[in-house]
Amino acid sequence: MSDTHAQQYVFDVVVVGSGAGGLLAACRAADRGLSVIVIEKTAQYGGTSAVSGGGIWVPCNHHIAELGATDTRAAARRYLDACVGGATPSDKLDAYLDRAPEMLRYLESKTPVRYQALPKYADYFQKLPDAMPGYRALDPLPFDGARLGDEFERLRAPSPGTLIGGRVAVTSKEAHTLFSRGPGYMKLALAQFGRYWLDWRMRRRSARDRRLTLGNALIGGLRRALMDRNVPLWLDTPMRDLLDVDGRVSGVRADRAGQPVTLVARRGVILAAGGFERNQPMRERYLPQPSAAQWSATPPANTGDAIAEGERLGGALALMEHVWGAPTIRVAGEEKQRALFVERNLPGCVIVNGLGKRFVNEAAPYSEFVPAMYRDHARTGASVPAWMVFDARFRRKYPCGPIMPASMMPDARIPDAFRDVLVKADTIDALAARIGVDAAGLHGTLRDVARYAATGIDEAFGKGDNLFDTYYGDPQVKPNPCLAPLDEAPFYAVRIDAGDIGTKGGLVTDAHARVLRGDGTPIDGLYAIGNTSASMMGASYPGAGSTLGPAMTFGFVAADHLAAQSADGAGAHARPTTTELDGVRS
């Protein structure tokens, strides 16, 4: 294949994808003296990272000691081994544990991004050896979007589900206070709304909150870092294919604003273009069924292009049957579904299948929730979709998806766009009929939950028996902050789909992030990180930030490995050049 009139640009490193892993890799490559470019297929940068929580899971991070706690590499390795269960080579686990703390120190010293460790956000599997009650998960501190200038408008907007009232940004720590109705939660809500509306200069320019939090804070800070280094980021530039010369990847062919361009990579190409969750044929080929691209909480552009291209050149694939699962709900008119991360922990709700039966601890880590849906569906045929059921007390006190608590948003004031989210009925029998759930089964479930709430012990699934569950519980509810009876009419239900925040399967990589062939040999010049690569976490999810932590760490590792390679042709420090392409083939 040849484009004889394509414009050619020469760099040391070409990064495909503008999520956190790709931007961090580009920043590190530039600091190591390499010329680098980032290309992004859409008109907005940030990818899935921008709509994420922005958290990273980093054992032995330097903030732990600052907070007076202790973590050890040996303990972290034991916990990680227990989670991953042998699915990942030992040297790759070692690379993560060794380099992730270094990556974090680099990030905070060389870019505007700052993190805080969360002392109470526990590792997800508290019953595994050396799980910690907090600290390993870190939350990005807010970043002022005004520092991005015109690039603020090109930053992919956060998910509406992470904003108060669909507009006001909060950190993970602030969200915890608000959802759990912790001390000062109302004052915090009023302060954040007031800050947003009083920012009149920004309100004249945009409805978006310039106080960037979560994934937007991370991506905003990394974008500012690349601007400071004059690293180009080309939007609307989808990759068409990789240049492969004598078994070595030497660049990327792409379309920029509809015109073909060739980006020669003297050192190598880093694929950081996300997973395949928005590619329905790939979902049908690899994932448990039923499966639908529209159930995903990720941007529509995640169609697995880079995975397919790496496979075309001989890259091995792994974990293709797995997703970073998350229960999601549909909101009419939105480009992606909203994940339910928090609401499930709160007291006074149950999630049931079509038989009206619970099948999982509602407060379980989201990565465990969707596999439980499929296991029960294989047994009953009634769990995809499932239903979250709650009563008027829950509705009055807590949010659910886009619906604010009834104390703030009564049923009569629910916006038309959100009305299809809630199903409402005056009795349990009527609600069961409306959602197609067995009424007798649902009545039995609610009787059991009322008994569990009285004793504080969920005899069926253990909801609220560990620190992870109770983090988002309501501390004012006793004896279990995650359990309450459902006995106050009217009653409500929300449909729960088997959604995701990305796929876990992709190209197999080594401890340097190099793409490997089926025989275990690396493809020269080709690296993959993030959801384009098979997850180093295997089928597990040790803690919040287990997606972005490895993506950024192995972007950091890939950049360092590329910097250590000998330059091919023009030399590592030559500036990018522009010529007419003549006869390069793949």
mmCIF file of N, CA, C and O in Angstrom, residues 460-505:
data_model
loop_
_atom_site.group_PDB
_atom_site.id
_atom_site.type_symbol
_atom_site.label_atom_id
_atom_site.label_comp_id
_atom_site.label_asym_id
_atom_site.label_seq_id
_atom_site.Cartn_x
_atom_site.Cartn_y
_atom_site.Cartn_z
ATOM 1 N N ALA A 460 -26.725 -13.358 53.063
ATOM 2 C CA ALA A 460 -26.642 -13.916 51.720
ATOM 3 C C ALA A 460 -25.352 -13.536 51.006
ATOM 4 O O ALA A 460 -24.681 -14.379 50.405
ATOM 5 N N PHE A 461 -24.967 -12.240 51.060
ATOM 6 C CA PHE A 461 -23.839 -11.780 50.246
ATOM 7 C C PHE A 461 -22.838 -10.908 51.007
ATOM 8 O O PHE A 461 -21.861 -10.454 50.422
ATOM 9 N N GLY A 462 -23.075 -10.643 52.258
ATOM 10 C CA GLY A 462 -22.092 -9.917 53.059
ATOM 11 C C GLY A 462 -21.968 -8.446 52.733
ATOM 12 O O GLY A 462 -20.909 -7.850 52.966
ATOM 13 N N LYS A 463 -23.026 -7.808 52.239
ATOM 14 C CA LYS A 463 -22.948 -6.379 51.946
ATOM 15 C C LYS A 463 -22.660 -5.597 53.224
ATOM 16 O O LYS A 463 -23.357 -5.750 54.224
ATOM 17 N N GLY A 464 -21.607 -4.781 53.179
ATOM 18 C CA GLY A 464 -21.263 -3.942 54.315
ATOM 19 C C GLY A 464 -20.364 -4.591 55.334
ATOM 20 O O GLY A 464 -20.173 -4.026 56.418
ATOM 21 N N ASP A 465 -19.762 -5.742 54.990
ATOM 22 C CA ASP A 465 -18.915 -6.403 55.992
ATOM 23 C C ASP A 465 -17.431 -6.120 55.810
ATOM 24 O O ASP A 465 -16.593 -6.795 56.400
ATOM 25 N N ASN A 466 -17.080 -5.125 55.001
ATOM 26 C CA ASN A 466 -15.674 -4.792 54.796
ATOM 27 C C ASN A 466 -15.531 -3.303 54.529
ATOM 28 O O ASN A 466 -16.513 -2.600 54.241
ATOM 29 N N LEU A 467 -14.289 -2.818 54.599
ATOM 30 C CA LEU A 467 -14.018 -1.383 54.486
ATOM 31 C C LEU A 467 -14.349 -0.831 53.114
ATOM 32 O O LEU A 467 -14.734 0.346 52.991
ATOM 33 N N PHE A 468 -14.184 -1.637 52.059
ATOM 34 C CA PHE A 468 -14.516 -1.126 50.732
ATOM 35 C C PHE A 468 -16.014 -0.842 50.627
ATOM 36 O O PHE A 468 -16.427 0.206 50.141
ATOM 37 N N ASP A 469 -16.841 -1.777 51.066
ATOM 38 C CA ASP A 469 -18.293 -1.586 50.992
ATOM 39 C C ASP A 469 -18.729 -0.338 51.742
ATOM 40 O O ASP A 469 -19.547 0.457 51.261
ATOM 41 N N THR A 470 -18.215 -0.168 52.957
ATOM 42 C CA THR A 470 -18.723 0.890 53.825
ATOM 43 C C THR A 470 -18.190 2.277 53.464
ATOM 44 O O THR A 470 -18.695 3.275 53.991
ATOM 45 N N TYR A 471 -17.182 2.351 52.584
ATOM 46 C CA TYR A 471 -16.621 3.651 52.222
ATOM 47 C C TYR A 471 -17.713 4.590 51.707
ATOM 48 O O TYR A 471 -17.739 5.777 52.038
ATOM 49 N N TYR A 472 -18.601 4.072 50.871
ATOM 50 C CA TYR A 472 -19.687 4.899 50.350
ATOM 51 C C TYR A 472 -21.022 4.607 51.036
ATOM 52 O O TYR A 472 -22.077 4.966 50.517
ATOM 53 N N GLY A 473 -20.991 3.919 52.178
ATOM 54 C CA GLY A 473 -22.222 3.745 52.926
ATOM 55 C C GLY A 473 -22.619 5.033 53.646
ATOM 56 O O GLY A 473 -21.907 6.038 53.614
ATOM 57 N N ASP A 474 -23.757 4.975 54.305
ATOM 58 C CA ASP A 474 -24.232 6.130 55.060
ATOM 59 C C ASP A 474 -23.923 5.903 56.535
ATOM 60 O O ASP A 474 -24.555 5.062 57.190
ATOM 61 N N PRO A 475 -22.947 6.636 57.100
ATOM 62 C CA PRO A 475 -22.543 6.384 58.491
ATOM 63 C C PRO A 475 -23.648 6.671 59.493
ATOM 64 O O PRO A 475 -23.553 6.236 60.653
ATOM 65 N N GLN A 476 -24.702 7.371 59.072
ATOM 66 C CA GLN A 476 -25.801 7.654 59.983
ATOM 67 C C GLN A 476 -26.759 6.484 60.118
ATOM 68 O O GLN A 476 -27.647 6.482 60.985
ATOM 69 N N VAL A 477 -26.613 5.479 59.254
ATOM 70 C CA VAL A 477 -27.486 4.303 59.298
ATOM 71 C C VAL A 477 -26.801 3.206 60.094
ATOM 72 O O VAL A 477 -25.666 2.833 59.806
ATOM 73 N N LYS A 478 -27.484 2.697 61.099
ATOM 74 C CA LYS A 478 -26.944 1.676 61.990
ATOM 75 C C LYS A 478 -27.830 0.428 61.927
ATOM 76 O O LYS A 478 -29.035 0.543 61.674
ATOM 77 N N PRO A 479 -27.298 -0.771 62.225
ATOM 78 C CA PRO A 479 -25.902 -1.060 62.564
ATOM 79 C C PRO A 479 -24.999 -1.249 61.343
ATOM 80 O O PRO A 479 -23.786 -1.345 61.504
ATOM 81 N N ASN A 480 -25.565 -1.305 60.147
ATOM 82 C CA ASN A 480 -24.773 -1.492 58.927
ATOM 83 C C ASN A 480 -25.041 -0.320 57.993
ATOM 84 O O ASN A 480 -26.183 -0.128 57.548
ATOM 85 N N PRO A 481 -24.035 0.487 57.650
ATOM 86 C CA PRO A 481 -24.263 1.683 56.821
ATOM 87 C C PRO A 481 -24.634 1.372 55.384
ATOM 88 O O PRO A 481 -24.928 2.296 54.626
ATOM 89 N N CYS A 482 -24.654 0.094 55.017
ATOM 90 C CA CYS A 482 -25.008 -0.286 53.650
ATOM 91 C C CYS A 482 -26.361 -0.990 53.567
ATOM 92 O O CYS A 482 -26.777 -1.388 52.471
ATOM 93 N N LEU A 483 -27.036 -1.160 54.688
ATOM 94 C CA LEU A 483 -28.292 -1.916 54.704
ATOM 95 C C LEU A 483 -29.413 -1.126 55.371
ATOM 96 O O LEU A 483 -29.228 -0.552 56.451
ATOM 97 N N ALA A 484 -30.580 -1.136 54.710
ATOM 98 C CA ALA A 484 -31.800 -0.553 55.286
ATOM 99 C C ALA A 484 -32.987 -1.249 54.638
ATOM 100 O O ALA A 484 -32.900 -1.716 53.495
ATOM 101 N N PRO A 485 -34.110 -1.334 55.340
ATOM 102 C CA PRO A 485 -35.297 -1.960 54.739
ATOM 103 C C PRO A 485 -35.876 -1.093 53.625
ATOM 104 O O PRO A 485 -35.660 0.126 53.591
ATOM 105 N N LEU A 486 -36.583 -1.725 52.722
ATOM 106 C CA LEU A 486 -37.293 -1.025 51.648
ATOM 107 C C LEU A 486 -38.783 -1.172 51.946
ATOM 108 O O LEU A 486 -39.426 -2.142 51.530
ATOM 109 N N ASP A 487 -39.355 -0.196 52.670
ATOM 110 C CA ASP A 487 -40.733 -0.365 53.136
ATOM 111 C C ASP A 487 -41.567 0.900 53.043
ATOM 112 O O ASP A 487 -42.674 0.950 53.583
ATOM 113 N N GLU A 488 -41.032 1.910 52.379
ATOM 114 C CA GLU A 488 -41.767 3.173 52.293
ATOM 115 C C GLU A 488 -42.171 3.444 50.842
ATOM 116 O O GLU A 488 -41.322 3.609 49.959
ATOM 117 N N ALA A 489 -43.481 3.467 50.566
ATOM 118 C CA ALA A 489 -43.985 3.724 49.221
ATOM 119 C C ALA A 489 -43.849 5.220 48.876
ATOM 120 O O ALA A 489 -43.821 6.070 49.775
ATOM 121 N N PRO A 490 -43.762 5.565 47.578
ATOM 122 C CA PRO A 490 -43.729 4.670 46.417
ATOM 123 C C PRO A 490 -42.373 3.985 46.256
ATOM 124 O O PRO A 490 -41.411 4.303 46.952
ATOM 125 N N PHE A 491 -42.347 3.059 45.275
ATOM 126 C CA PHE A 491 -41.147 2.274 45.025
ATOM 127 C C PHE A 491 -40.632 2.567 43.621
ATOM 128 O O PHE A 491 -41.394 2.956 42.731
ATOM 129 N N TYR A 492 -39.334 2.371 43.450
ATOM 130 C CA TYR A 492 -38.683 2.760 42.205
ATOM 131 C C TYR A 492 -37.761 1.640 41.715
ATOM 132 O O TYR A 492 -37.290 0.810 42.499
ATOM 133 N N ALA A 493 -37.490 1.670 40.417
ATOM 134 C CA ALA A 493 -36.537 0.728 39.828
ATOM 135 C C ALA A 493 -35.773 1.411 38.708
ATOM 136 O O ALA A 493 -36.299 2.304 38.026
ATOM 137 N N VAL A 494 -34.538 0.990 38.528
ATOM 138 C CA VAL A 494 -33.665 1.479 37.457
ATOM 139 C C VAL A 494 -33.063 0.259 36.771
ATOM 140 O O VAL A 494 -32.562 -0.654 37.427
ATOM 141 N N ARG A 495 -33.098 0.249 35.443
ATOM 142 C CA ARG A 495 -32.520 -0.860 34.686
ATOM 143 C C ARG A 495 -30.990 -0.802 34.752
ATOM 144 O O ARG A 495 -30.376 0.257 34.583
ATOM 145 N N ILE A 496 -30.373 -1.956 34.980
ATOM 146 C CA ILE A 496 -28.913 -2.077 35.076
ATOM 147 C C ILE A 496 -28.411 -2.945 33.930
ATOM 148 O O ILE A 496 -28.794 -4.111 33.795
ATOM 149 N N ASP A 497 -27.553 -2.371 33.088
ATOM 150 C CA ASP A 497 -26.961 -3.123 31.986
ATOM 151 C C ASP A 497 -25.569 -3.630 32.352
ATOM 152 O O ASP A 497 -24.892 -3.073 33.223
ATOM 153 N N ALA A 498 -25.137 -4.663 31.648
ATOM 154 C CA ALA A 498 -23.807 -5.246 31.866
ATOM 155 C C ALA A 498 -22.779 -4.411 31.108
ATOM 156 O O ALA A 498 -22.267 -4.806 30.059
ATOM 157 N N GLY A 499 -22.477 -3.243 31.669
ATOM 158 C CA GLY A 499 -21.625 -2.273 30.988
ATOM 159 C C GLY A 499 -20.157 -2.427 31.321
ATOM 160 O O GLY A 499 -19.719 -3.418 31.920
ATOM 161 N N ASP A 500 -19.399 -1.428 30.947
ATOM 162 C CA ASP A 500 -17.954 -1.469 31.167
ATOM 163 C C ASP A 500 -17.388 -0.059 31.103
ATOM 164 O O ASP A 500 -18.025 0.869 30.606
ATOM 165 N N ILE A 501 -16.151 0.052 31.588
ATOM 166 C CA ILE A 501 -15.366 1.278 31.417
ATOM 167 C C ILE A 501 -14.145 0.995 30.542
ATOM 168 O O ILE A 501 -13.148 1.709 30.598
ATOM 169 N N GLY A 502 -14.253 -0.051 29.738
ATOM 170 C CA GLY A 502 -13.193 -0.417 28.812
ATOM 171 C C GLY A 502 -13.024 -1.921 28.761
ATOM 172 O O GLY A 502 -13.518 -2.662 29.618
ATOM 173 N N THR A 503 -12.338 -2.391 27.729
ATOM 174 C CA THR A 503 -12.002 -3.806 27.627
ATOM 175 C C THR A 503 -10.605 -4.048 28.192
ATOM 176 O O THR A 503 -9.753 -3.166 28.161
ATOM 177 N N LYS A 504 -10.372 -5.263 28.690
ATOM 178 C CA LYS A 504 -9.088 -5.604 29.309
ATOM 179 C C LYS A 504 -8.149 -6.317 28.337
ATOM 180 O O LYS A 504 -6.947 -6.382 28.561
ATOM 181 N N GLY A 505 -8.717 -6.904 27.297
ATOM 182 C CA GLY A 505 -7.906 -7.684 26.376
ATOM 183 C C GLY A 505 -7.235 -6.823 25.330
ATOM 184 O O GLY A 505 -7.737 -5.777 24.943
#
